[in-house]
Amino acid sequence: MDINQKTDKKRISAIARFLFLSRWLQLPLYLGLVLAQCIYVFHFWVELIDLLGAIMGDKESLTHIVHIVSHENGDGPIKITETAIMLVVLGLIDVVMISNLLIMVIIGGYETFVSRMNLESHPDQPEWLSHVNASVLKIKLATAIIGISSIHLLKTFINAGAYDEKTLIAQTGIHITFLISAIAIAFTDRLMSATIHASTESSE
């Protein structure tokens, strides 16, 4: 009986080891997101340098900034204005928030689904990484997406004259959908946690 159990255990262990090793197939995906992070860093500095150039009076930089803040249904400013600066800065904040989202996906996803990083003793370990799991990661990603959507909606409202009513209503509706989705994810996670906690107490 013991020999058969050991044989079954070895057989299952071999299959499980192969399946478990397949998690490393996700590594190229996370490396690709690191490359996307580099692209966002480059984009951030291009926009920031052009903003500084436009303020200093550089015509080429001003043309680029005007192109960024203009809309196909609206007329762009012929000079740098407070609204234009605000829109560009909000765009930079948007890049930073998307970059933060990438960091959460790269580090949190790798830690959760691929391999432990063993950063417990590292002074720069993110606070959220110490208790990250699939549920926590989903909630944090939903919250980050809401933040990004808020920035886009704020940019639209600041430049509302360049958009039609249908676009404003659609973007507001999409943002509300994100909010409801995040609340639903958090509520579902809370119910699942309560169910698991209750079953654990009953088994004890």
mmCIF file of C-alpha atoms in Angstrom:
data_model
loop_
_atom_site.group_PDB
_atom_site.id
_atom_site.type_symbol
_atom_site.label_atom_id
_atom_site.label_comp_id
_atom_site.label_asym_id
_atom_site.label_seq_id
_atom_site.Cartn_x
_atom_site.Cartn_y
_atom_site.Cartn_z
ATOM 1 C CA MET A 1 0.000 0.000 0.000
ATOM 2 C CA ASP A 2 2.777 2.409 0.924
ATOM 3 C CA ILE A 3 4.681 1.520 -2.252
ATOM 4 C CA ASN A 4 1.633 2.246 -4.414
ATOM 5 C CA GLN A 5 1.068 5.555 -2.633
ATOM 6 C CA LYS A 6 4.694 6.528 -3.207
ATOM 7 C CA THR A 7 4.427 5.559 -6.877
ATOM 8 C CA ASP A 8 1.257 7.617 -7.345
ATOM 9 C CA LYS A 9 2.873 10.507 -5.525
ATOM 10 C CA LYS A 10 5.920 10.433 -7.814
ATOM 11 C CA ARG A 11 3.716 10.221 -10.909
ATOM 12 C CA ILE A 12 1.537 13.161 -9.814
ATOM 13 C CA SER A 13 4.593 15.104 -8.733
ATOM 14 C CA ALA A 14 6.176 14.763 -12.185
ATOM 15 C CA ILE A 15 3.044 16.016 -13.932
ATOM 16 C CA ALA A 16 2.597 18.781 -11.406
ATOM 17 C CA ARG A 17 6.222 19.824 -11.794
ATOM 18 C CA PHE A 18 5.823 20.113 -15.571
ATOM 19 C CA LEU A 19 2.616 22.135 -15.257
ATOM 20 C CA PHE A 20 4.123 24.308 -12.558
ATOM 21 C CA LEU A 21 7.160 25.057 -14.707
ATOM 22 C CA SER A 22 4.831 26.356 -17.420
ATOM 23 C CA ARG A 23 4.375 29.483 -15.311
ATOM 24 C CA TRP A 24 7.724 30.702 -16.692
ATOM 25 C CA LEU A 25 6.027 31.156 -20.062
ATOM 26 C CA GLN A 26 4.680 34.394 -18.577
ATOM 27 C CA LEU A 27 8.186 35.797 -18.135
ATOM 28 C CA PRO A 28 8.456 37.137 -21.742
ATOM 29 C CA LEU A 29 5.127 38.907 -21.200
ATOM 30 C CA TYR A 30 6.432 40.749 -18.147
ATOM 31 C CA LEU A 31 9.669 41.588 -19.959
ATOM 32 C CA GLY A 32 7.549 43.041 -22.760
ATOM 33 C CA LEU A 33 5.757 45.231 -20.213
ATOM 34 C CA VAL A 34 9.155 46.438 -18.988
ATOM 35 C CA LEU A 35 9.878 47.509 -22.567
ATOM 36 C CA ALA A 36 6.516 49.308 -22.648
ATOM 37 C CA GLN A 37 7.558 51.052 -19.436
ATOM 38 C CA CYS A 38 10.709 52.308 -21.177
ATOM 39 C CA ILE A 39 8.593 53.678 -24.027
ATOM 40 C CA TYR A 40 6.417 55.580 -21.552
ATOM 41 C CA VAL A 41 9.506 57.048 -19.867
ATOM 42 C CA PHE A 42 10.756 58.263 -23.255
ATOM 43 C CA HIS A 43 7.331 59.686 -24.114
ATOM 44 C CA PHE A 44 7.147 61.497 -20.756
ATOM 45 C CA TRP A 45 10.463 63.270 -21.281
ATOM 46 C CA VAL A 46 9.633 64.221 -24.885
ATOM 47 C CA GLU A 47 6.397 65.874 -23.744
ATOM 48 C CA LEU A 48 8.068 67.587 -20.782
ATOM 49 C CA ILE A 49 10.939 68.964 -22.883
ATOM 50 C CA ASP A 50 8.483 70.254 -25.507
ATOM 51 C CA LEU A 51 6.422 71.926 -22.768
ATOM 52 C CA LEU A 52 9.524 73.684 -21.446
ATOM 53 C CA GLY A 53 10.489 74.649 -24.998
ATOM 54 C CA ALA A 54 7.024 76.085 -25.683
ATOM 55 C CA ILE A 55 7.196 78.174 -22.516
ATOM 56 C CA MET A 56 10.621 79.457 -23.595
ATOM 57 C CA GLY A 57 9.175 80.467 -26.978
ATOM 58 C CA ASP A 58 10.506 77.692 -29.219
ATOM 59 C CA LYS A 59 8.177 77.562 -32.246
ATOM 60 C CA GLU A 60 8.627 73.863 -32.988
ATOM 61 C CA SER A 61 7.887 72.914 -29.387
ATOM 62 C CA LEU A 62 4.884 75.253 -29.360
ATOM 63 C CA THR A 63 3.547 73.608 -32.521
ATOM 64 C CA HIS A 64 3.854 70.192 -30.893
ATOM 65 C CA ILE A 65 2.117 71.351 -27.711
ATOM 66 C CA VAL A 66 -0.685 72.948 -29.754
ATOM 67 C CA HIS A 67 -1.109 69.659 -31.622
ATOM 68 C CA ILE A 68 -1.349 67.763 -28.324
ATOM 69 C CA VAL A 69 -4.002 69.954 -26.717
ATOM 70 C CA SER A 70 -6.006 70.574 -29.880
ATOM 71 C CA HIS A 71 -9.001 68.494 -30.885
ATOM 72 C CA GLU A 72 -10.268 67.771 -34.339
ATOM 73 C CA ASN A 73 -13.461 69.683 -33.533
ATOM 74 C CA GLY A 74 -11.708 72.557 -31.790
ATOM 75 C CA ASP A 75 -9.136 75.211 -32.542
ATOM 76 C CA GLY A 76 -5.798 74.923 -30.809
ATOM 77 C CA PRO A 77 -4.236 77.936 -29.064
ATOM 78 C CA ILE A 78 -1.858 80.080 -31.085
ATOM 79 C CA LYS A 79 0.283 80.534 -27.984
ATOM 80 C CA ILE A 80 0.924 78.652 -24.787
ATOM 81 C CA THR A 81 -1.913 79.233 -22.326
ATOM 82 C CA GLU A 82 -2.702 78.154 -18.786
ATOM 83 C CA THR A 83 -5.266 75.682 -20.124
ATOM 84 C CA ALA A 84 -2.735 74.242 -22.564
ATOM 85 C CA ILE A 85 -0.172 73.855 -19.770
ATOM 86 C CA MET A 86 -2.788 72.200 -17.567
ATOM 87 C CA LEU A 87 -3.760 69.742 -20.310
ATOM 88 C CA VAL A 88 -0.134 68.810 -20.978
ATOM 89 C CA VAL A 89 0.567 68.382 -17.246
ATOM 90 C CA LEU A 90 -2.524 66.178 -16.906
ATOM 91 C CA GLY A 91 -1.192 64.154 -19.826
ATOM 92 C CA LEU A 92 2.106 63.741 -17.967
ATOM 93 C CA ILE A 93 0.236 62.658 -14.833
ATOM 94 C CA ASP A 94 -1.678 60.193 -16.985
ATOM 95 C CA VAL A 95 1.627 58.724 -18.210
ATOM 96 C CA VAL A 96 2.853 58.421 -14.602
ATOM 97 C CA MET A 97 -0.338 56.658 -13.495
ATOM 98 C CA ILE A 98 -0.175 54.235 -16.416
ATOM 99 C CA SER A 99 3.466 53.624 -15.512
ATOM 100 C CA ASN A 100 2.416 52.883 -11.921
ATOM 101 C CA LEU A 101 -0.172 50.468 -13.283
ATOM 102 C CA LEU A 102 2.543 48.725 -15.308
ATOM 103 C CA ILE A 103 4.734 48.416 -12.200
ATOM 104 C CA MET A 104 1.878 46.817 -10.260
ATOM 105 C CA VAL A 105 1.189 44.355 -13.068
ATOM 106 C CA ILE A 106 4.869 43.501 -13.608
ATOM 107 C CA ILE A 107 5.941 43.121 -9.978
ATOM 108 C CA GLY A 108 2.636 41.934 -8.521
ATOM 109 C CA GLY A 109 1.947 39.531 -11.381
ATOM 110 C CA TYR A 110 5.438 38.069 -11.292
ATOM 111 C CA GLU A 111 5.287 37.675 -7.495
ATOM 112 C CA THR A 112 1.814 36.107 -7.623
ATOM 113 C CA PHE A 113 1.960 33.882 -10.691
ATOM 114 C CA VAL A 114 5.625 33.192 -11.496
ATOM 115 C CA SER A 115 8.099 33.247 -8.612
ATOM 116 C CA ARG A 116 8.760 34.827 -5.244
ATOM 117 C CA MET A 117 11.113 37.799 -5.300
ATOM 118 C CA ASN A 118 12.173 37.442 -1.643
ATOM 119 C CA LEU A 119 12.246 41.191 -1.075
ATOM 120 C CA GLU A 120 11.201 41.034 2.597
ATOM 121 C CA SER A 121 14.544 42.441 3.808
ATOM 122 C CA HIS A 122 14.878 44.989 1.009
ATOM 123 C CA PRO A 123 14.373 48.587 2.224
ATOM 124 C CA ASP A 124 12.586 49.591 -1.002
ATOM 125 C CA GLN A 125 10.055 46.770 -1.008
ATOM 126 C CA PRO A 126 6.599 48.196 -1.924
ATOM 127 C CA GLU A 127 4.238 48.102 1.068
ATOM 128 C CA TRP A 128 1.486 46.420 -0.946
ATOM 129 C CA LEU A 129 3.772 43.621 -2.166
ATOM 130 C CA SER A 130 3.981 42.022 1.293
ATOM 131 C CA HIS A 131 0.308 40.975 1.157
ATOM 132 C CA VAL A 132 -0.311 40.794 -2.575
ATOM 133 C CA ASN A 133 -2.411 37.995 -4.063
ATOM 134 C CA ALA A 134 -4.665 37.623 -7.078
ATOM 135 C CA SER A 135 -7.642 39.303 -5.358
ATOM 136 C CA VAL A 136 -5.618 42.222 -3.971
ATOM 137 C CA LEU A 137 -3.955 42.691 -7.357
ATOM 138 C CA LYS A 138 -7.338 42.846 -9.124
ATOM 139 C CA ILE A 139 -8.624 45.501 -6.716
ATOM 140 C CA LYS A 140 -5.464 47.589 -7.019
ATOM 141 C CA LEU A 141 -5.582 47.387 -10.812
ATOM 142 C CA ALA A 142 -9.252 48.410 -10.823
ATOM 143 C CA THR A 143 -8.425 51.378 -8.580
ATOM 144 C CA ALA A 144 -5.538 52.399 -10.844
ATOM 145 C CA ILE A 145 -7.768 52.202 -13.922
ATOM 146 C CA ILE A 146 -10.307 54.468 -12.199
ATOM 147 C CA GLY A 147 -7.533 56.972 -11.504
ATOM 148 C CA ILE A 148 -6.448 56.934 -15.147
ATOM 149 C CA SER A 149 -10.049 57.304 -16.297
ATOM 150 C CA SER A 150 -10.460 60.266 -13.924
ATOM 151 C CA ILE A 151 -7.490 62.032 -15.501
ATOM 152 C CA HIS A 152 -8.884 61.491 -18.998
ATOM 153 C CA LEU A 153 -12.303 62.745 -17.902
ATOM 154 C CA LEU A 154 -10.782 65.818 -16.261
ATOM 155 C CA LYS A 155 -8.842 66.598 -19.446
ATOM 156 C CA THR A 156 -12.070 66.331 -21.423
ATOM 157 C CA PHE A 157 -13.980 68.626 -19.061
ATOM 158 C CA ILE A 158 -11.202 71.239 -19.074
ATOM 159 C CA ASN A 159 -11.325 71.275 -22.869
ATOM 160 C CA ALA A 160 -15.086 70.611 -23.000
ATOM 161 C CA GLY A 161 -15.685 73.195 -25.708
ATOM 162 C CA ALA A 162 -13.777 71.050 -28.187
ATOM 163 C CA TYR A 163 -16.043 68.023 -27.661
ATOM 164 C CA ASP A 164 -19.655 67.377 -28.512
ATOM 165 C CA GLU A 165 -22.268 66.407 -25.940
ATOM 166 C CA LYS A 166 -22.326 62.732 -26.947
ATOM 167 C CA THR A 167 -18.579 62.399 -26.318
ATOM 168 C CA LEU A 168 -18.876 63.999 -22.868
ATOM 169 C CA ILE A 169 -21.783 61.738 -21.920
ATOM 170 C CA ALA A 170 -20.004 58.641 -23.266
ATOM 171 C CA GLN A 171 -16.794 59.336 -21.329
ATOM 172 C CA THR A 172 -18.758 60.016 -18.143
ATOM 173 C CA GLY A 173 -20.690 56.779 -18.622
ATOM 174 C CA ILE A 174 -17.491 54.808 -19.171
ATOM 175 C CA HIS A 175 -15.975 56.279 -15.999
ATOM 176 C CA ILE A 176 -19.077 55.385 -13.982
ATOM 177 C CA THR A 177 -18.896 51.853 -15.417
ATOM 178 C CA PHE A 178 -15.301 51.575 -14.183
ATOM 179 C CA LEU A 179 -16.404 52.744 -10.720
ATOM 180 C CA ILE A 180 -19.252 50.222 -10.546
ATOM 181 C CA SER A 181 -16.944 47.433 -11.772
ATOM 182 C CA ALA A 182 -14.351 48.231 -9.091
ATOM 183 C CA ILE A 183 -17.027 48.268 -6.380
ATOM 184 C CA ALA A 184 -18.370 44.931 -7.649
ATOM 185 C CA ILE A 185 -14.881 43.388 -7.639
ATOM 186 C CA ALA A 186 -14.211 44.624 -4.075
ATOM 187 C CA PHE A 187 -17.640 43.411 -2.873
ATOM 188 C CA THR A 188 -17.183 39.994 -4.492
ATOM 189 C CA ASP A 189 -13.720 39.658 -2.947
ATOM 190 C CA ARG A 190 -15.131 40.546 0.461
ATOM 191 C CA LEU A 191 -17.859 37.915 0.132
ATOM 192 C CA MET A 192 -15.338 35.272 -0.911
ATOM 193 C CA SER A 193 -13.026 36.161 1.980
ATOM 194 C CA ALA A 194 -15.923 35.965 4.446
ATOM 195 C CA THR A 195 -16.978 32.578 3.031
ATOM 196 C CA ILE A 196 -13.454 31.176 3.301
ATOM 197 C CA HIS A 197 -13.101 32.529 6.839
ATOM 198 C CA ALA A 198 -16.426 31.006 7.865
ATOM 199 C CA SER A 199 -15.572 27.600 6.375
ATOM 200 C CA THR A 200 -12.183 27.660 8.127
ATOM 201 C CA GLU A 201 -13.802 28.384 11.497
ATOM 202 C CA SER A 202 -16.411 25.629 10.999
ATOM 203 C CA SER A 203 -13.741 23.062 10.126
ATOM 204 C CA GLU A 204 -11.853 23.891 13.329
#
